Coordinates of C-alpha atoms and ligand atoms in Angstrom, one line a residue:
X1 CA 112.6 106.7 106.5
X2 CA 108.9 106.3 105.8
X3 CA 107.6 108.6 108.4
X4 CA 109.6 111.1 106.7
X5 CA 108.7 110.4 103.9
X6 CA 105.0 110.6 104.7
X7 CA 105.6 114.2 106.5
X8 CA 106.7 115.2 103.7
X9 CA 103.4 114.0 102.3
X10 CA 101.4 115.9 104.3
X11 CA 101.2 113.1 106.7
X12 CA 101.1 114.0 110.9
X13 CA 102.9 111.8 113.1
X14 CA 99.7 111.5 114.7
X15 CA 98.0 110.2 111.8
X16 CA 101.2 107.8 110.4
X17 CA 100.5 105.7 114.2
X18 CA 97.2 105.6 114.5
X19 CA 97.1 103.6 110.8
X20 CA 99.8 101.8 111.5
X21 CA 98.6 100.7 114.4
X22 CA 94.8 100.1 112.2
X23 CA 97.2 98.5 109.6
X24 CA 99.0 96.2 112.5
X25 CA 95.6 95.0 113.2
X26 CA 94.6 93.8 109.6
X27 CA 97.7 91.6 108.8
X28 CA 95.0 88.6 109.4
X29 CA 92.3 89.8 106.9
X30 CA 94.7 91.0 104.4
X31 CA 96.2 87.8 104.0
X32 CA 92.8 85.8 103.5
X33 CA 92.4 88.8 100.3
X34 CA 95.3 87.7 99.4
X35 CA 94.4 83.9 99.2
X36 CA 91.3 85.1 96.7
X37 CA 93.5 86.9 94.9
X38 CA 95.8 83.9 94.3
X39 CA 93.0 81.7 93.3
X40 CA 91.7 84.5 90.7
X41 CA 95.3 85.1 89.4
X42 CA 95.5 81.3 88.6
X43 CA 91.8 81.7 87.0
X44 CA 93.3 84.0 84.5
X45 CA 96.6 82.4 83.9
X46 CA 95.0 79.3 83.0
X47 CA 92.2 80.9 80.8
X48 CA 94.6 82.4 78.8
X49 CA 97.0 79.5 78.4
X50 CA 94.1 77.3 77.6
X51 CA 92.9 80.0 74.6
X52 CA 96.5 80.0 73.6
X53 CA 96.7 83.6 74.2
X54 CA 99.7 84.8 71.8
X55 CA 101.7 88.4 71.0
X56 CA 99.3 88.5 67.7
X57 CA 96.2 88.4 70.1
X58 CA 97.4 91.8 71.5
X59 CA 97.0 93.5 68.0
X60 CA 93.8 95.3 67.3
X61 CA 91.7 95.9 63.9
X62 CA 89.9 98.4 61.8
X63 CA 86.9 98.6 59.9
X64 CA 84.8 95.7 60.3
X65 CA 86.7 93.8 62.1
X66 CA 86.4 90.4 60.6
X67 CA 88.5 87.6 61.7
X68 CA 89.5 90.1 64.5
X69 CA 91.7 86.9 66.8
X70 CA 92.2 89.4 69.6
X71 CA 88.6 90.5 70.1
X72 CA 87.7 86.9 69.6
X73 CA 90.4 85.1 72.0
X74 CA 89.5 87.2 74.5
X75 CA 85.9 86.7 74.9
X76 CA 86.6 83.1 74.8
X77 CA 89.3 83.6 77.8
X78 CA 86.3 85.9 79.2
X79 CA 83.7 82.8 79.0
X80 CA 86.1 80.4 80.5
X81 CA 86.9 82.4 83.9
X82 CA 83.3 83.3 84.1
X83 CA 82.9 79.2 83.3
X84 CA 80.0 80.1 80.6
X85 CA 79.3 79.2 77.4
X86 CA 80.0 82.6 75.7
X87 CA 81.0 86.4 76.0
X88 CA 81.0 89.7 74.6
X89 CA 83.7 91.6 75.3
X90 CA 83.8 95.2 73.6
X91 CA 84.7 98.8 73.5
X92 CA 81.9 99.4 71.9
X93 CA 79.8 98.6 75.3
X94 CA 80.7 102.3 76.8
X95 CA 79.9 101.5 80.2
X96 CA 78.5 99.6 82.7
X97 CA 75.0 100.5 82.4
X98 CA 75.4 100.3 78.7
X99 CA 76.1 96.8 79.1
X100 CA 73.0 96.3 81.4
X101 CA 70.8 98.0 79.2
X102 CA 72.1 95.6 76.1
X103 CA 71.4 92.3 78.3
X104 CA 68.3 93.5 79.0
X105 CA 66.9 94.8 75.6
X106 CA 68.7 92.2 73.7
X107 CA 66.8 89.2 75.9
X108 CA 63.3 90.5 76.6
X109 CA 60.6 91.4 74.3
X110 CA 57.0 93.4 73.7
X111 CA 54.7 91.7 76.6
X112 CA 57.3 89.8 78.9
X113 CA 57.9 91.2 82.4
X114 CA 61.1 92.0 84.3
X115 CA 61.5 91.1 87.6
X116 CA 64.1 92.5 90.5
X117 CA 63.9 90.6 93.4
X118 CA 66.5 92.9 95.3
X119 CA 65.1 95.7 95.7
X120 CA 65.4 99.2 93.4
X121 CA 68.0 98.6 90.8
X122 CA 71.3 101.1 89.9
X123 CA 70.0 104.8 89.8
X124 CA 71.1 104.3 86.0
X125 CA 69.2 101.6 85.3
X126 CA 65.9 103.2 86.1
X127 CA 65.7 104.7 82.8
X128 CA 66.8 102.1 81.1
X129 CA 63.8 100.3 82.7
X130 CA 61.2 103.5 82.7
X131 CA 60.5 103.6 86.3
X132 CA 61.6 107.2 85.1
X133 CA 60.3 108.1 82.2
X134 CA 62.7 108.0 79.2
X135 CA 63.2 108.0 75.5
X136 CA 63.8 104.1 74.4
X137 CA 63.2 102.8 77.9
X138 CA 62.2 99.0 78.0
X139 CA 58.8 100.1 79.3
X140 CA 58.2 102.4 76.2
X141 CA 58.7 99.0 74.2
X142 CA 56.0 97.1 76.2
X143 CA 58.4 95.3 78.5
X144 CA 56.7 96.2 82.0
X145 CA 59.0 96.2 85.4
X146 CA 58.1 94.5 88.7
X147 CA 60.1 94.6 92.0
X148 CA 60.0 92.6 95.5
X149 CA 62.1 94.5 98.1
X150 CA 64.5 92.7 100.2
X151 CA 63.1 92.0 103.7
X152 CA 64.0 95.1 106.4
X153 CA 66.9 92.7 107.6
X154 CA 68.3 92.6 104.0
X155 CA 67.3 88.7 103.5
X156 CA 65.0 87.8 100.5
X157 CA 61.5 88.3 100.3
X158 CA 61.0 84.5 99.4
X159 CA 56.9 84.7 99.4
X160 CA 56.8 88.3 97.8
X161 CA 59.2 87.0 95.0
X162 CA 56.7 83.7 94.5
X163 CA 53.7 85.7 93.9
X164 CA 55.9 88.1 91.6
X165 CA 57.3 85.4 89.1
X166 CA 54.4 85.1 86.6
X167 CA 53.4 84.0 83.0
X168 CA 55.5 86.7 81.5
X169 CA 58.1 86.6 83.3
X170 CA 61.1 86.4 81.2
X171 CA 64.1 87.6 82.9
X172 CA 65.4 88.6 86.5
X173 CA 67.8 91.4 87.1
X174 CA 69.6 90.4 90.5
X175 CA 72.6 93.2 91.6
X176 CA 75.4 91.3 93.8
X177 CA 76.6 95.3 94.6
X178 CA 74.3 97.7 97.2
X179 CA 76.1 100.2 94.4
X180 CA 75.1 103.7 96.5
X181 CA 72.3 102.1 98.7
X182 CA 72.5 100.9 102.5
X183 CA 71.8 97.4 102.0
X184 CA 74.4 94.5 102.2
X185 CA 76.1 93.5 98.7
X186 CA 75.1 89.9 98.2
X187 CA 77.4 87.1 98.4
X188 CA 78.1 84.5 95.5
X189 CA 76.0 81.8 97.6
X190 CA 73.1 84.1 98.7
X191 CA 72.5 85.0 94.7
X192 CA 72.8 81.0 94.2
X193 CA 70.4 80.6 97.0
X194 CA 68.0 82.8 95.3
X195 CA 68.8 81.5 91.7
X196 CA 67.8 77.8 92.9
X197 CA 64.5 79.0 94.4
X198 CA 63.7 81.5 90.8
X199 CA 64.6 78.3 88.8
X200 CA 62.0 76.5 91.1
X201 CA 59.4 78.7 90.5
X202 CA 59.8 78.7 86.8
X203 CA 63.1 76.8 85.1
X204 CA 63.0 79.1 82.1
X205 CA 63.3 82.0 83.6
X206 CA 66.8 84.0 82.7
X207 CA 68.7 85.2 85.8
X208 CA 70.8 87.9 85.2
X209 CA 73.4 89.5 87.3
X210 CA 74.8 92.9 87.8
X211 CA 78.4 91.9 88.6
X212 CA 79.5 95.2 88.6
X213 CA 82.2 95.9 91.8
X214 CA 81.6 92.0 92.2
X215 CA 84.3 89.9 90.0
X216 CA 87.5 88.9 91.4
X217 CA 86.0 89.7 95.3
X218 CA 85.6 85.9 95.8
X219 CA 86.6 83.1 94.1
X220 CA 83.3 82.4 92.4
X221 CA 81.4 84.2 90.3
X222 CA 77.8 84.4 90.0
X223 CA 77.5 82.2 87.0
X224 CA 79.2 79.5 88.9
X225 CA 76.1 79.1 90.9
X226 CA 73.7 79.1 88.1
X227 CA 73.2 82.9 86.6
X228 CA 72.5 83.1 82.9
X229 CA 74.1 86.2 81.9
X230 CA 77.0 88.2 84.0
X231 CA 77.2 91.8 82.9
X232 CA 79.9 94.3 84.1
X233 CA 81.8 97.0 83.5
X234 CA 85.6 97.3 82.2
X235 CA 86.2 100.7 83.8
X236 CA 86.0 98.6 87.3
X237 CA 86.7 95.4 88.3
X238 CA 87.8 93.3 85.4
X239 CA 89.5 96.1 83.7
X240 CA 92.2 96.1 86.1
X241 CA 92.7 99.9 85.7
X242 CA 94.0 99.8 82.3
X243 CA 91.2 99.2 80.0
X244 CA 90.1 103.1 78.6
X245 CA 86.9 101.6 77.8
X246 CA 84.4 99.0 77.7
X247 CA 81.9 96.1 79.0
X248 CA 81.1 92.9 79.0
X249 CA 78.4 90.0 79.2
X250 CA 79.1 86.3 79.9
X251 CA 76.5 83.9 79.5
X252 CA 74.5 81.4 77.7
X253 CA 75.3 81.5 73.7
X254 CA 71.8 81.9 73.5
X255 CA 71.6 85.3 75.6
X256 CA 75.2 86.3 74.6
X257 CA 73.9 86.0 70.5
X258 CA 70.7 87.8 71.5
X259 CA 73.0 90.9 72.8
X260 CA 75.8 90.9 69.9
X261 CA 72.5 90.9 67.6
X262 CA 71.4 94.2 69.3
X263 CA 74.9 95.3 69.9
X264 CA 75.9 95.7 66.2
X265 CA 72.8 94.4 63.7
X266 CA 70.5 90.9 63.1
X267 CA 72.8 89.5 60.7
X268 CA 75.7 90.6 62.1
X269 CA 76.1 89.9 65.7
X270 CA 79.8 89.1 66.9
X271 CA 81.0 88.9 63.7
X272 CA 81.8 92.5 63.4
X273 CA 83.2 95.1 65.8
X274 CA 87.0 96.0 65.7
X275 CA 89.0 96.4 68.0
X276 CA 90.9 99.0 67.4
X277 CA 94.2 99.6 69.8
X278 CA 92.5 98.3 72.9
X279 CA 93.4 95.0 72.8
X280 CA 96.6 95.1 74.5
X281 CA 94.8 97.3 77.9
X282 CA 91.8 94.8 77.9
X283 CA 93.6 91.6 78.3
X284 CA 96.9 93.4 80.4
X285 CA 94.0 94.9 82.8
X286 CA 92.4 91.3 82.8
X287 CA 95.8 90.0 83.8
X288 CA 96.2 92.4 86.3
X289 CA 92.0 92.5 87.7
X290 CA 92.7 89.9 90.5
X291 CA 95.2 91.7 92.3
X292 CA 94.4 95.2 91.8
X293 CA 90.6 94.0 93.1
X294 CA 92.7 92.8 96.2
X295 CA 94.1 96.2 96.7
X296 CA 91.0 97.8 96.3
X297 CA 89.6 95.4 98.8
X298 CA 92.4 96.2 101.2
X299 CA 91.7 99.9 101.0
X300 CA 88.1 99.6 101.8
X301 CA 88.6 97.6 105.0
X302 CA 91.4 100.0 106.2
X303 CA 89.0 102.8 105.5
X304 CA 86.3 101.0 107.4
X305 CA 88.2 100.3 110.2
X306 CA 90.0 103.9 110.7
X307 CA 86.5 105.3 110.5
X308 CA 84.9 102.5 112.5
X309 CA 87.8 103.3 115.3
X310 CA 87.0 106.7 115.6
X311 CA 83.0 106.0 115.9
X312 CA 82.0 106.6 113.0
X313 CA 79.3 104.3 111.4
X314 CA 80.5 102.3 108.6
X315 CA 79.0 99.7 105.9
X316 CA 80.0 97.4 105.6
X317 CA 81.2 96.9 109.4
X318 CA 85.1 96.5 110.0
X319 CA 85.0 92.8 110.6
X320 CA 82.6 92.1 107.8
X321 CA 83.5 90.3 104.6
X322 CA 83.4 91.4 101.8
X323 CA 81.8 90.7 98.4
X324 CA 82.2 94.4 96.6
X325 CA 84.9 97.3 96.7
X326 CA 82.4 100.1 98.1
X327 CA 82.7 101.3 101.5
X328 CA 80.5 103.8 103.2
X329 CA 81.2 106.2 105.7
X330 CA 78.8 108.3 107.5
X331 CA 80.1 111.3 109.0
X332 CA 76.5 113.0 109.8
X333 CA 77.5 116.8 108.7
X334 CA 78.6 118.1 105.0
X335 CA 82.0 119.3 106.4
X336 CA 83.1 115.7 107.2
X337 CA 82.0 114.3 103.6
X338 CA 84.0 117.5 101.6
X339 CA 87.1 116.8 104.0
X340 CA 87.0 113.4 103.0
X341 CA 86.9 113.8 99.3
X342 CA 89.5 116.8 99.4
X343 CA 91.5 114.4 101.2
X344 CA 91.1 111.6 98.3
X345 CA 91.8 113.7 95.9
X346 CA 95.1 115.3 97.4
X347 CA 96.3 111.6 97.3
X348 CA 96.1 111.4 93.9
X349 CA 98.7 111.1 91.2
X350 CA 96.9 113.1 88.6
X351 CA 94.6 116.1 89.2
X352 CA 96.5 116.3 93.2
X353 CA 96.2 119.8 92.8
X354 CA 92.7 120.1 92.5
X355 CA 90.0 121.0 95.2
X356 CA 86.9 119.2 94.7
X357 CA 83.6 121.1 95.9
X358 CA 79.8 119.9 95.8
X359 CA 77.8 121.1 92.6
X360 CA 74.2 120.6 91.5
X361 CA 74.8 117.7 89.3
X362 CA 71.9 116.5 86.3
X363 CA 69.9 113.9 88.1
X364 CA 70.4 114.3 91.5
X365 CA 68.2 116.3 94.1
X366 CA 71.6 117.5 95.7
X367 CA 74.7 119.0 95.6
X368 CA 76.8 116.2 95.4
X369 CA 80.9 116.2 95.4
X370 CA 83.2 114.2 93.7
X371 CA 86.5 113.3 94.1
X372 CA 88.5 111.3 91.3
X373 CA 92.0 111.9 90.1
X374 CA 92.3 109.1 87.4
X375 CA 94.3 107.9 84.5
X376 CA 91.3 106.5 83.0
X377 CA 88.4 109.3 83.2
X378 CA 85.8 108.4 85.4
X379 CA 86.9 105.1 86.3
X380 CA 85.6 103.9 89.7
X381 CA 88.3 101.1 90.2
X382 CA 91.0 104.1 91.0
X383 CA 90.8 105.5 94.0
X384 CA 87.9 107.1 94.1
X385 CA 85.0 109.0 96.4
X386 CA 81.8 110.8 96.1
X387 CA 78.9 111.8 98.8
X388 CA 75.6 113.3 98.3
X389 CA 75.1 116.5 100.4
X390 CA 72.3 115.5 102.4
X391 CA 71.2 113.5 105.5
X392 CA 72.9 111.0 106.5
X393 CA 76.3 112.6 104.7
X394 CA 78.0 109.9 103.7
X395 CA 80.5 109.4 101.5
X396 CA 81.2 106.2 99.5
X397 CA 84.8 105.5 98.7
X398 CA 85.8 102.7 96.5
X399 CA 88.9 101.1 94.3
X400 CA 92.4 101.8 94.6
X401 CA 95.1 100.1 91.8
X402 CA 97.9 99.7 94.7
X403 CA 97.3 98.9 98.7
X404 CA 99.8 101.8 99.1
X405 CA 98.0 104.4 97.0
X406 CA 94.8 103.8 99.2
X407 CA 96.3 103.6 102.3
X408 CA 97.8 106.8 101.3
X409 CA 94.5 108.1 100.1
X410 CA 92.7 107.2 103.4
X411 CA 95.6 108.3 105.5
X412 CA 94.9 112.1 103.7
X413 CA 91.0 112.1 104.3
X414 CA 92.1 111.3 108.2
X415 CA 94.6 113.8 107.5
X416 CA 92.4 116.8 106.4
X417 CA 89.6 115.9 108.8
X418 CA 92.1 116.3 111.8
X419 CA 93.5 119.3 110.5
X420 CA 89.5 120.5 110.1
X421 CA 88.7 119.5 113.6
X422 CA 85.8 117.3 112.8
X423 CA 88.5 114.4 114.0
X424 CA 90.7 115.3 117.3
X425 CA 94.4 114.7 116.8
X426 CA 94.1 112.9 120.0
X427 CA 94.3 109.5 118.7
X428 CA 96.1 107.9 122.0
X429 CA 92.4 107.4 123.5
X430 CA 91.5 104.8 120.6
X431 CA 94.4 103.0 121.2
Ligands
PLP1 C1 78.7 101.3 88.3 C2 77.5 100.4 88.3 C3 76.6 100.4 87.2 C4 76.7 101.3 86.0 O1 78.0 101.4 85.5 P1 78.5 102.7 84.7 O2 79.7 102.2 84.1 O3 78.6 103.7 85.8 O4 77.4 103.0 83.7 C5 75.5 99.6 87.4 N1 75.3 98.8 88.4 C6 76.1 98.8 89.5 C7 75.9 98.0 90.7 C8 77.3 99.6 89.5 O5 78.1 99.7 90.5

């Protein structure tokens, strides 16, 4: 019955075996994502039991939003999974780099120095910073930037990052994602490794996280293992796929009141800020974050290994674990990348019909093509996939809400690379 139902999909016998023979293979892995996404589950249950989470909670306000119980519940339920003292939670944070740039402006000031001990931050983020020039960057404000790269085989430059950490150093941007970059996404205990030897150096020092593509991967987060201030986005990860909008910070109450200060007004700070009718999606997506990051998981390593089997390079590697939803594929020519993205967007369950194409994007020095066909615009926790056209040519492919919509999804870019003979149909070889 399902075969059929897949040809009638689109799907080739061909391509139906060869990933459920891929799929036979994973049964193992899948189940060790599953055990994470148990734990996490529990996490949230028990955060919202212990805030006394109730029907009213679900209701949003207006206006100023005083008193707003909702808005207010939640960010506690929000510090307790992330096991901090406080959180801001908000539609008014319109995205993830929104919320970065709010952590960051909010906790440094004219004359302190920030340091990123990873490497180059998010593409995003180097306005935010100035390393491009930009209206209202941090740099225009006096806040200079310094950076240690990681070591060629992705480890930490532990001397580099000694003779970086001076007088004004205030605050550390550390990003647990590669995001679109070829290094390896650090683990929860490699960014406590490196939090231990910061706080070393110089105890004060606030280490921030980018978290974004991160929560719900493992069963810790990075503020279990001694980060000041999480920030992320609610269009991935924690969102669930249901929240429309929104980001949030989890930290110290000293760092968290610095943000809501800058978020709404001195004075003011989380006092204000309704809610308005998102409420419901935000704590429903929460609810929900643990296993759809699971799913998205599972998609990722089925894609890896498909494309691994069939020689193509892949990062992470099949048998690698996992702390992030973003897989890369490299196909090495611009035909592979578009068949791959066509093929992720014929999977989808809104805007099927479309043909993606590369286009000239703003702030990128090549055609680059996109492939998204979400409920929630934009949002990177659906099955999405997008590749720069240039050298290498690879295409990153992330999120999925159900195991079955990216398997699906992946099953399609195999599909519409066979049928483009950049794959051969003659899968029996890899067997
Ligand atoms: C997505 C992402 C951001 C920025 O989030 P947006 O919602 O796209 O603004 C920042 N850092 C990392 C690592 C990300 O993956």
């Amino acid at each position: 019955m399902i075969e059929k139902m897949y040809e009638q999909m689109g799907i080739s016998r061909e391509v139906y075996d060869f990933s459920q023979r891929i799929w036979d293979s994973l049964k193992g892995r899948f189940e060790k994502i599953d055990q994470v996404s148990e734990y996490n589950q529990m996490k949230v249950i028990g955060a919202m039991q212990k805030n006394k989470v109730s029907e009213a909670c679900l209701l949003g306000t207006t206006g100023y939003g005083y008193n707003d119980l909702g808005r207010d519940t939640l960010e506690a339920v929000y510090a307790d999974i992330f096991h901090t003292q406080d959180a801001l939670v908000r539609p008014q944070i319109t995205c993830g780099t929104h919320a970065l740039a709010l952590a960051l402006m909010s906790n440094l000031r004219p004359g302190d120095e920030l340091l990123s001990p990873v490497g180059k931050p998010y593409d995003t983020l180097e306005e935010v910073i100035g390393i491009r020039e930009s209206k209202g960057s941090l740099k225009e404000y006096g806040i200079t930037y310094r950076q240690v790269d990681l070591l060629p085989g992705g480890g930490f430059d532990y001397e580099g990052i000694r003779k970086a950490v001076g007088e004004r150093t205030k605050l550390v941007t550390i990003q647990r994602s590669k995001g679109y970059q070829t290094r390896p996404t650090l683990s929860v205990s490699a960014i406590g490794e490196l939090i231990r030897f910061l706080k070393a150096i110089k105890p004060d020092l606030i280490c921030m996280v980018d978290n974004c593509y991160g929560e719900f991967t493992e069963i810790t987060e990075p503020s279990d293992v001694g980060a000041d201030l999480v920030v992320g986005s609610l269009i991935k990860n924690p969102g669930g796929g249901l929240a429309p909008i929104g980001g949030y910070l989890a930290g110290k109450k000293e760092c968290i009141e610095n943000a809501s200060f800058r978020l709404t007004s001195p004075g003011l700070g989380k006092e204000v800020g309704a809610s308005l009718q998102v409420l419901n999606a935000f704590y429903q997506g929460l609810f929900l974050a643990p296993s759809v990051t699971a799913n998205a998981l599972k998609s990722a390593v089925f894609a890896a290994n498909i494309y691994e089997r069939l020689g193509f390079p892949v990062v992470p590697c099949a048998g690698e674990e996992r702390h992030d939803i973003i897989q890369a594929v490299t196909f090495g020519n611009p035909q592979g990348v578009i068949a791959f993205c066509q093929g992720i967007q014929q999977a989808a369950a809104v805007d099927g019909h479309v043909t993606p194409e590369p286009w000239d994007m703003p702030g990128y020095d090549s055609p680059v093509i996109m492939a998204a066909g979400a409920f929630v615009s934009g949002s990177s926790i659906e099955l999405s996939a997008d590749g720069p056209i240039k050298p290498p040519y690879a295409v990153y492919f992330q999120g999925a809400l159900t195991w079955q919509h990216g398997k699906f999804g992946i099953m399609k870019t195999l599909q519409k690379l066979v049928e483009k003979g950049i794959v051969s149909a003659d899968f029996t070889s890899f067997s």
